[in-house]
Amino acid sequence: MTVAQLVALGASLFERRLTHGRTGNLSVRVGDRILVTPTGVSLGALDEHALSVIDTGGRHVSGPPPTKEAFLHAAVYRARPEAHAVVHLHSTHAVAVSCLAGLDPADVLPPLTAYYAMRVGKLPLLPFHAPGDTALGPVVERAARDHHAFLLANHGSVVAGPDLLTAADAAEELEETARIYLLLRGLRTTTADEPEEHL
């Protein structure tokens, strides 16, 4: 992974409206340091010479001030030593699902497609915390021990992966499945793991 790839991914996610305004953030872990997008900067306007660096405790090491959700990235990396990238998006359909009442907090979305089942699997819903509320850190760290992807209530998705593109692929699959789920609400459906089961 190069810094240029992180910047290019941010621009691509923004241009395709997988996040909007100055929402969402990306990070990659290199050794004991985490390169993360800075606060107040749109993913569509990242500068490879102006990225933030934090440590695994979430402390700012160098560069511009990090996103206020840097602690969330650090928590995921502490829980998942094999992860080297985290993608956090405020994509429309995933956020819409995160606002629904009556969801199963242990697994929000059914495996409607084979790619969702492969790339995401079970998707827990974590309780609402205001953006930047560090009380979310321990909640995220616990969830990330068993799940590489989860949904923050009334907020957005968080996906970790062995590299940035793998994490982004899973985040995009999550968003697409959320869109399909909303399109199918109220209709009888089957799932990829049990095609004969009607929901």
PDB file of C-alpha atoms in Angstrom:
ATOM      1  CA  MET A   1       0.000   0.000   0.000  1.00  0.00           C
ATOM      2  CA  THR A   2       1.263   3.438  -0.907  1.00  0.00           C
ATOM      3  CA  VAL A   3       0.076   6.767   0.426  1.00  0.00           C
ATOM      4  CA  ALA A   4      -0.972   7.569  -3.142  1.00  0.00           C
ATOM      5  CA  GLN A   5      -3.290   4.527  -3.106  1.00  0.00           C
ATOM      6  CA  LEU A   6      -4.949   5.717   0.102  1.00  0.00           C
ATOM      7  CA  VAL A   7      -5.507   9.159  -1.425  1.00  0.00           C
ATOM      8  CA  ALA A   8      -6.843   7.616  -4.659  1.00  0.00           C
ATOM      9  CA  LEU A   9      -9.232   5.359  -2.742  1.00  0.00           C
ATOM     10  CA  GLY A  10     -10.552   8.314  -0.752  1.00  0.00           C
ATOM     11  CA  ALA A  11     -11.227  10.210  -3.978  1.00  0.00           C
ATOM     12  CA  SER A  12     -12.950   7.185  -5.541  1.00  0.00           C
ATOM     13  CA  LEU A  13     -15.196   6.605  -2.505  1.00  0.00           C
ATOM     14  CA  PHE A  14     -16.138  10.273  -2.436  1.00  0.00           C
ATOM     15  CA  GLU A  15     -16.812  10.545  -6.170  1.00  0.00           C
ATOM     16  CA  ARG A  16     -19.098   7.511  -6.021  1.00  0.00           C
ATOM     17  CA  ARG A  17     -20.944   8.990  -3.019  1.00  0.00           C
ATOM     18  CA  LEU A  18     -19.995   6.157  -0.709  1.00  0.00           C
ATOM     19  CA  THR A  19     -19.338   8.945   1.747  1.00  0.00           C
ATOM     20  CA  HIS A  20     -20.170  12.629   1.516  1.00  0.00           C
ATOM     21  CA  GLY A  21     -19.043  16.040   2.708  1.00  0.00           C
ATOM     22  CA  ARG A  22     -16.251  15.606   5.236  1.00  0.00           C
ATOM     23  CA  THR A  23     -17.559  12.313   6.627  1.00  0.00           C
ATOM     24  CA  GLY A  24     -15.824   8.958   6.765  1.00  0.00           C
ATOM     25  CA  ASN A  25     -12.182   8.128   7.378  1.00  0.00           C
ATOM     26  CA  LEU A  26      -9.506   5.685   6.262  1.00  0.00           C
ATOM     27  CA  SER A  27      -6.399   4.274   7.892  1.00  0.00           C
ATOM     28  CA  VAL A  28      -3.558   1.864   7.290  1.00  0.00           C
ATOM     29  CA  ARG A  29      -1.225   0.340   9.857  1.00  0.00           C
ATOM     30  CA  VAL A  30       2.494   0.297   9.170  1.00  0.00           C
ATOM     31  CA  GLY A  31       4.404  -1.354  11.997  1.00  0.00           C
ATOM     32  CA  ASP A  32       3.402   0.289  15.256  1.00  0.00           C
ATOM     33  CA  ARG A  33       2.135   3.441  13.543  1.00  0.00           C
ATOM     34  CA  ILE A  34      -1.253   4.147  11.968  1.00  0.00           C
ATOM     35  CA  LEU A  35      -1.610   6.493   9.008  1.00  0.00           C
ATOM     36  CA  VAL A  36      -5.095   8.025   9.207  1.00  0.00           C
ATOM     37  CA  THR A  37      -7.049  10.709   7.389  1.00  0.00           C
ATOM     38  CA  PRO A  38      -6.992  14.104   9.111  1.00  0.00           C
ATOM     39  CA  THR A  39      -9.892  15.877  10.747  1.00  0.00           C
ATOM     40  CA  GLY A  40     -12.057  18.225   8.729  1.00  0.00           C
ATOM     41  CA  VAL A  41     -10.864  16.972   5.335  1.00  0.00           C
ATOM     42  CA  SER A  42     -13.123  15.384   2.728  1.00  0.00           C
ATOM     43  CA  LEU A  43     -12.044  11.970   1.472  1.00  0.00           C
ATOM     44  CA  GLY A  44     -12.274  13.607  -1.940  1.00  0.00           C
ATOM     45  CA  ALA A  45      -9.601  16.176  -1.054  1.00  0.00           C
ATOM     46  CA  LEU A  46      -6.875  14.157   0.691  1.00  0.00           C
ATOM     47  CA  ASP A  47      -3.252  15.209   0.287  1.00  0.00           C
ATOM     48  CA  GLU A  48      -0.618  12.475   0.496  1.00  0.00           C
ATOM     49  CA  HIS A  49       1.726  14.978   2.169  1.00  0.00           C
ATOM     50  CA  ALA A  50      -0.836  15.917   4.835  1.00  0.00           C
ATOM     51  CA  LEU A  51      -1.985  12.715   6.517  1.00  0.00           C
ATOM     52  CA  SER A  52      -2.015  12.124  10.257  1.00  0.00           C
ATOM     53  CA  VAL A  53      -0.014   9.541  12.164  1.00  0.00           C
ATOM     54  CA  ILE A  54      -1.219   8.015  15.439  1.00  0.00           C
ATOM     55  CA  ASP A  55      -0.029   5.113  17.571  1.00  0.00           C
ATOM     56  CA  THR A  56      -2.065   2.048  18.530  1.00  0.00           C
ATOM     57  CA  GLY A  57      -3.187   3.849  21.678  1.00  0.00           C
ATOM     58  CA  GLY A  58      -4.828   6.478  19.477  1.00  0.00           C
ATOM     59  CA  ARG A  59      -2.319   9.201  20.399  1.00  0.00           C
ATOM     60  CA  HIS A  60      -1.366  11.771  17.750  1.00  0.00           C
ATOM     61  CA  VAL A  61       2.261  11.283  16.710  1.00  0.00           C
ATOM     62  CA  SER A  62       2.779  13.577  13.725  1.00  0.00           C
ATOM     63  CA  GLY A  63       1.131  15.370  10.832  1.00  0.00           C
ATOM     64  CA  PRO A  64      -2.113  17.348  10.995  1.00  0.00           C
ATOM     65  CA  PRO A  65      -4.668  16.557  13.711  1.00  0.00           C
ATOM     66  CA  PRO A  66      -6.295  13.178  13.003  1.00  0.00           C
ATOM     67  CA  THR A  67      -9.977  12.509  12.513  1.00  0.00           C
ATOM     68  CA  LYS A  68     -11.866  12.671  15.794  1.00  0.00           C
ATOM     69  CA  GLU A  69     -12.615   8.973  15.234  1.00  0.00           C
ATOM     70  CA  ALA A  70      -8.925   7.985  15.204  1.00  0.00           C
ATOM     71  CA  PHE A  71      -9.494   6.183  18.519  1.00  0.00           C
ATOM     72  CA  LEU A  72     -11.956   3.898  16.719  1.00  0.00           C
ATOM     73  CA  HIS A  73      -9.288   2.853  14.200  1.00  0.00           C
ATOM     74  CA  ALA A  74      -6.762   2.270  16.985  1.00  0.00           C
ATOM     75  CA  ALA A  75      -9.276   0.111  18.866  1.00  0.00           C
ATOM     76  CA  VAL A  76      -9.810  -2.091  15.803  1.00  0.00           C
ATOM     77  CA  TYR A  77      -6.073  -2.570  15.292  1.00  0.00           C
ATOM     78  CA  ARG A  78      -5.539  -3.503  18.936  1.00  0.00           C
ATOM     79  CA  ALA A  79      -8.261  -6.144  18.658  1.00  0.00           C
ATOM     80  CA  ARG A  80      -7.192  -7.456  15.246  1.00  0.00           C
ATOM     81  CA  PRO A  81      -3.403  -7.833  14.930  1.00  0.00           C
ATOM     82  CA  GLU A  82      -3.826  -9.199  11.411  1.00  0.00           C
ATOM     83  CA  ALA A  83      -5.626  -6.065  10.189  1.00  0.00           C
ATOM     84  CA  HIS A  84      -3.627  -3.462   8.278  1.00  0.00           C
ATOM     85  CA  ALA A  85      -6.458  -1.230   7.067  1.00  0.00           C
ATOM     86  CA  VAL A  86      -9.755   0.205   8.327  1.00  0.00           C
ATOM     87  CA  VAL A  87     -12.475   1.848   6.239  1.00  0.00           C
ATOM     88  CA  HIS A  88     -15.212   3.830   7.995  1.00  0.00           C
ATOM     89  CA  LEU A  89     -17.985   5.156   5.749  1.00  0.00           C
ATOM     90  CA  HIS A  90     -21.244   7.050   6.114  1.00  0.00           C
ATOM     91  CA  SER A  91     -22.681   5.431   2.988  1.00  0.00           C
ATOM     92  CA  THR A  92     -26.384   6.134   2.463  1.00  0.00           C
ATOM     93  CA  HIS A  93     -27.938   2.667   2.579  1.00  0.00           C
ATOM     94  CA  ALA A  94     -25.777   1.297   5.395  1.00  0.00           C
ATOM     95  CA  VAL A  95     -26.609   4.375   7.477  1.00  0.00           C
ATOM     96  CA  ALA A  96     -30.308   3.973   6.616  1.00  0.00           C
ATOM     97  CA  VAL A  97     -30.235   0.369   7.853  1.00  0.00           C
ATOM     98  CA  SER A  98     -28.418   1.481  11.013  1.00  0.00           C
ATOM     99  CA  CYS A  99     -31.391   3.749  11.804  1.00  0.00           C
ATOM    100  CA  LEU A 100     -34.040   1.019  11.575  1.00  0.00           C
ATOM    101  CA  ALA A 101     -35.801  -0.207  14.706  1.00  0.00           C
ATOM    102  CA  GLY A 102     -36.110  -3.900  15.506  1.00  0.00           C
ATOM    103  CA  LEU A 103     -32.797  -5.053  14.040  1.00  0.00           C
ATOM    104  CA  ASP A 104     -30.963  -8.072  15.428  1.00  0.00           C
ATOM    105  CA  PRO A 105     -27.927  -6.420  17.045  1.00  0.00           C
ATOM    106  CA  ALA A 106     -25.954  -9.653  16.714  1.00  0.00           C
ATOM    107  CA  ASP A 107     -26.348  -9.758  12.917  1.00  0.00           C
ATOM    108  CA  VAL A 108     -27.974  -6.841  11.132  1.00  0.00           C
ATOM    109  CA  LEU A 109     -28.125  -7.982   7.501  1.00  0.00           C
ATOM    110  CA  PRO A 110     -28.997 -11.389   6.037  1.00  0.00           C
ATOM    111  CA  PRO A 111     -26.511 -12.926   3.574  1.00  0.00           C
ATOM    112  CA  LEU A 112     -28.490 -11.951   0.488  1.00  0.00           C
ATOM    113  CA  THR A 113     -25.563 -12.529  -1.870  1.00  0.00           C
ATOM    114  CA  ALA A 114     -22.618 -14.904  -1.910  1.00  0.00           C
ATOM    115  CA  TYR A 115     -20.168 -11.981  -1.991  1.00  0.00           C
ATOM    116  CA  TYR A 116     -21.690 -10.472   1.139  1.00  0.00           C
ATOM    117  CA  ALA A 117     -21.426 -13.829   2.899  1.00  0.00           C
ATOM    118  CA  MET A 118     -17.772 -14.142   1.840  1.00  0.00           C
ATOM    119  CA  ARG A 119     -16.616 -10.575   2.382  1.00  0.00           C
ATOM    120  CA  VAL A 120     -18.664  -9.494   5.407  1.00  0.00           C
ATOM    121  CA  GLY A 121     -20.332 -12.447   7.137  1.00  0.00           C
ATOM    122  CA  LYS A 122     -22.019 -11.583  10.431  1.00  0.00           C
ATOM    123  CA  LEU A 123     -22.550  -7.857  10.976  1.00  0.00           C
ATOM    124  CA  PRO A 124     -23.201  -6.727  14.560  1.00  0.00           C
ATOM    125  CA  LEU A 125     -24.866  -3.396  15.341  1.00  0.00           C
ATOM    126  CA  LEU A 126     -23.124  -1.359  18.029  1.00  0.00           C
ATOM    127  CA  PRO A 127     -25.154   1.069  20.176  1.00  0.00           C
ATOM    128  CA  PHE A 128     -25.293   4.745  19.297  1.00  0.00           C
ATOM    129  CA  HIS A 129     -22.537   7.079  20.452  1.00  0.00           C
ATOM    130  CA  ALA A 130     -22.075  10.615  19.175  1.00  0.00           C
ATOM    131  CA  PRO A 131     -19.267  10.866  16.605  1.00  0.00           C
ATOM    132  CA  GLY A 132     -15.996  11.329  18.445  1.00  0.00           C
ATOM    133  CA  ASP A 133     -17.305   9.932  21.748  1.00  0.00           C
ATOM    134  CA  THR A 134     -14.340   7.946  23.066  1.00  0.00           C
ATOM    135  CA  ALA A 135     -16.696   5.778  25.149  1.00  0.00           C
ATOM    136  CA  LEU A 136     -17.247   3.936  21.863  1.00  0.00           C
ATOM    137  CA  GLY A 137     -13.609   2.764  21.866  1.00  0.00           C
ATOM    138  CA  PRO A 138     -13.975  -0.172  24.291  1.00  0.00           C
ATOM    139  CA  VAL A 139     -17.246  -1.211  22.601  1.00  0.00           C
ATOM    140  CA  VAL A 140     -15.515  -1.284  19.215  1.00  0.00           C
ATOM    141  CA  GLU A 141     -12.497  -3.124  20.580  1.00  0.00           C
ATOM    142  CA  ARG A 142     -14.705  -5.893  22.022  1.00  0.00           C
ATOM    143  CA  ALA A 143     -16.704  -6.244  18.808  1.00  0.00           C
ATOM    144  CA  ALA A 144     -13.594  -6.254  16.621  1.00  0.00           C
ATOM    145  CA  ARG A 145     -12.146  -9.266  18.419  1.00  0.00           C
ATOM    146  CA  ASP A 146     -14.775 -11.449  16.735  1.00  0.00           C
ATOM    147  CA  HIS A 147     -15.869  -9.385  13.722  1.00  0.00           C
ATOM    148  CA  HIS A 148     -13.950  -7.546  11.011  1.00  0.00           C
ATOM    149  CA  ALA A 149     -17.056  -5.534  10.070  1.00  0.00           C
ATOM    150  CA  PHE A 150     -19.761  -3.874  12.130  1.00  0.00           C
ATOM    151  CA  LEU A 151     -22.364  -1.153  11.899  1.00  0.00           C
ATOM    152  CA  LEU A 152     -22.546   1.828  14.250  1.00  0.00           C
ATOM    153  CA  ALA A 153     -26.163   2.690  15.077  1.00  0.00           C
ATOM    154  CA  ASN A 154     -27.363   5.873  13.361  1.00  0.00           C
ATOM    155  CA  HIS A 155     -23.860   6.451  12.046  1.00  0.00           C
ATOM    156  CA  GLY A 156     -22.170   4.143   9.516  1.00  0.00           C
ATOM    157  CA  SER A 157     -20.042   1.109   8.794  1.00  0.00           C
ATOM    158  CA  VAL A 158     -16.563   0.097   9.969  1.00  0.00           C
ATOM    159  CA  VAL A 159     -14.628  -2.595   8.110  1.00  0.00           C
ATOM    160  CA  ALA A 160     -11.108  -3.899   8.744  1.00  0.00           C
ATOM    161  CA  GLY A 161      -8.993  -5.925   6.356  1.00  0.00           C
ATOM    162  CA  PRO A 162      -5.499  -7.247   5.707  1.00  0.00           C
ATOM    163  CA  ASP A 163      -5.016  -4.375   3.236  1.00  0.00           C
ATOM    164  CA  LEU A 164      -6.852  -1.246   2.182  1.00  0.00           C
ATOM    165  CA  LEU A 165      -8.426  -2.593  -1.010  1.00  0.00           C
ATOM    166  CA  THR A 166      -9.765  -5.713   0.711  1.00  0.00           C
ATOM    167  CA  ALA A 167     -11.313  -3.590   3.456  1.00  0.00           C
ATOM    168  CA  ALA A 168     -12.797  -1.230   0.860  1.00  0.00           C
ATOM    169  CA  ASP A 169     -14.233  -4.139  -1.153  1.00  0.00           C
ATOM    170  CA  ALA A 170     -15.987  -5.446   1.961  1.00  0.00           C
ATOM    171  CA  ALA A 171     -17.272  -1.967   2.864  1.00  0.00           C
ATOM    172  CA  GLU A 172     -18.698  -1.578  -0.632  1.00  0.00           C
ATOM    173  CA  GLU A 173     -20.283  -5.041  -0.473  1.00  0.00           C
ATOM    174  CA  LEU A 174     -21.856  -4.079   2.852  1.00  0.00           C
ATOM    175  CA  GLU A 175     -23.296  -0.897   1.318  1.00  0.00           C
ATOM    176  CA  GLU A 176     -24.658  -2.737  -1.719  1.00  0.00           C
ATOM    177  CA  THR A 177     -26.266  -5.417   0.451  1.00  0.00           C
ATOM    178  CA  ALA A 178     -27.848  -2.716   2.628  1.00  0.00           C
ATOM    179  CA  ARG A 179     -29.309  -1.184  -0.556  1.00  0.00           C
ATOM    180  CA  ILE A 180     -30.661  -4.563  -1.699  1.00  0.00           C
ATOM    181  CA  TYR A 181     -32.049  -5.231   1.778  1.00  0.00           C
ATOM    182  CA  LEU A 182     -33.980  -1.958   1.744  1.00  0.00           C
ATOM    183  CA  LEU A 183     -35.280  -2.624  -1.768  1.00  0.00           C
ATOM    184  CA  LEU A 184     -36.556  -6.043  -0.682  1.00  0.00           C
ATOM    185  CA  ARG A 185     -38.154  -5.036   2.631  1.00  0.00           C
ATOM    186  CA  GLY A 186     -41.655  -6.466   2.797  1.00  0.00           C
ATOM    187  CA  LEU A 187     -40.965  -9.039   0.065  1.00  0.00           C
ATOM    188  CA  ARG A 188     -40.288 -12.734   0.509  1.00  0.00           C
ATOM    189  CA  THR A 189     -36.591 -13.380  -0.045  1.00  0.00           C
ATOM    190  CA  THR A 190     -34.056 -16.176   0.041  1.00  0.00           C
ATOM    191  CA  THR A 191     -30.498 -16.014   1.317  1.00  0.00           C
ATOM    192  CA  ALA A 192     -27.253 -17.144  -0.287  1.00  0.00           C
ATOM    193  CA  ASP A 193     -26.502 -19.638   2.469  1.00  0.00           C
ATOM    194  CA  GLU A 194     -29.997 -21.159   2.586  1.00  0.00           C
ATOM    195  CA  PRO A 195     -31.651 -20.460  -0.780  1.00  0.00           C
ATOM    196  CA  GLU A 196     -34.803 -22.364   0.091  1.00  0.00           C
ATOM    197  CA  GLU A 197     -35.440 -20.471   3.319  1.00  0.00           C
ATOM    198  CA  HIS A 198     -38.007 -17.714   2.916  1.00  0.00           C
ATOM    199  CA  LEU A 199     -37.643 -14.694   5.176  1.00  0.00           C
TER     200      LEU A 199
END
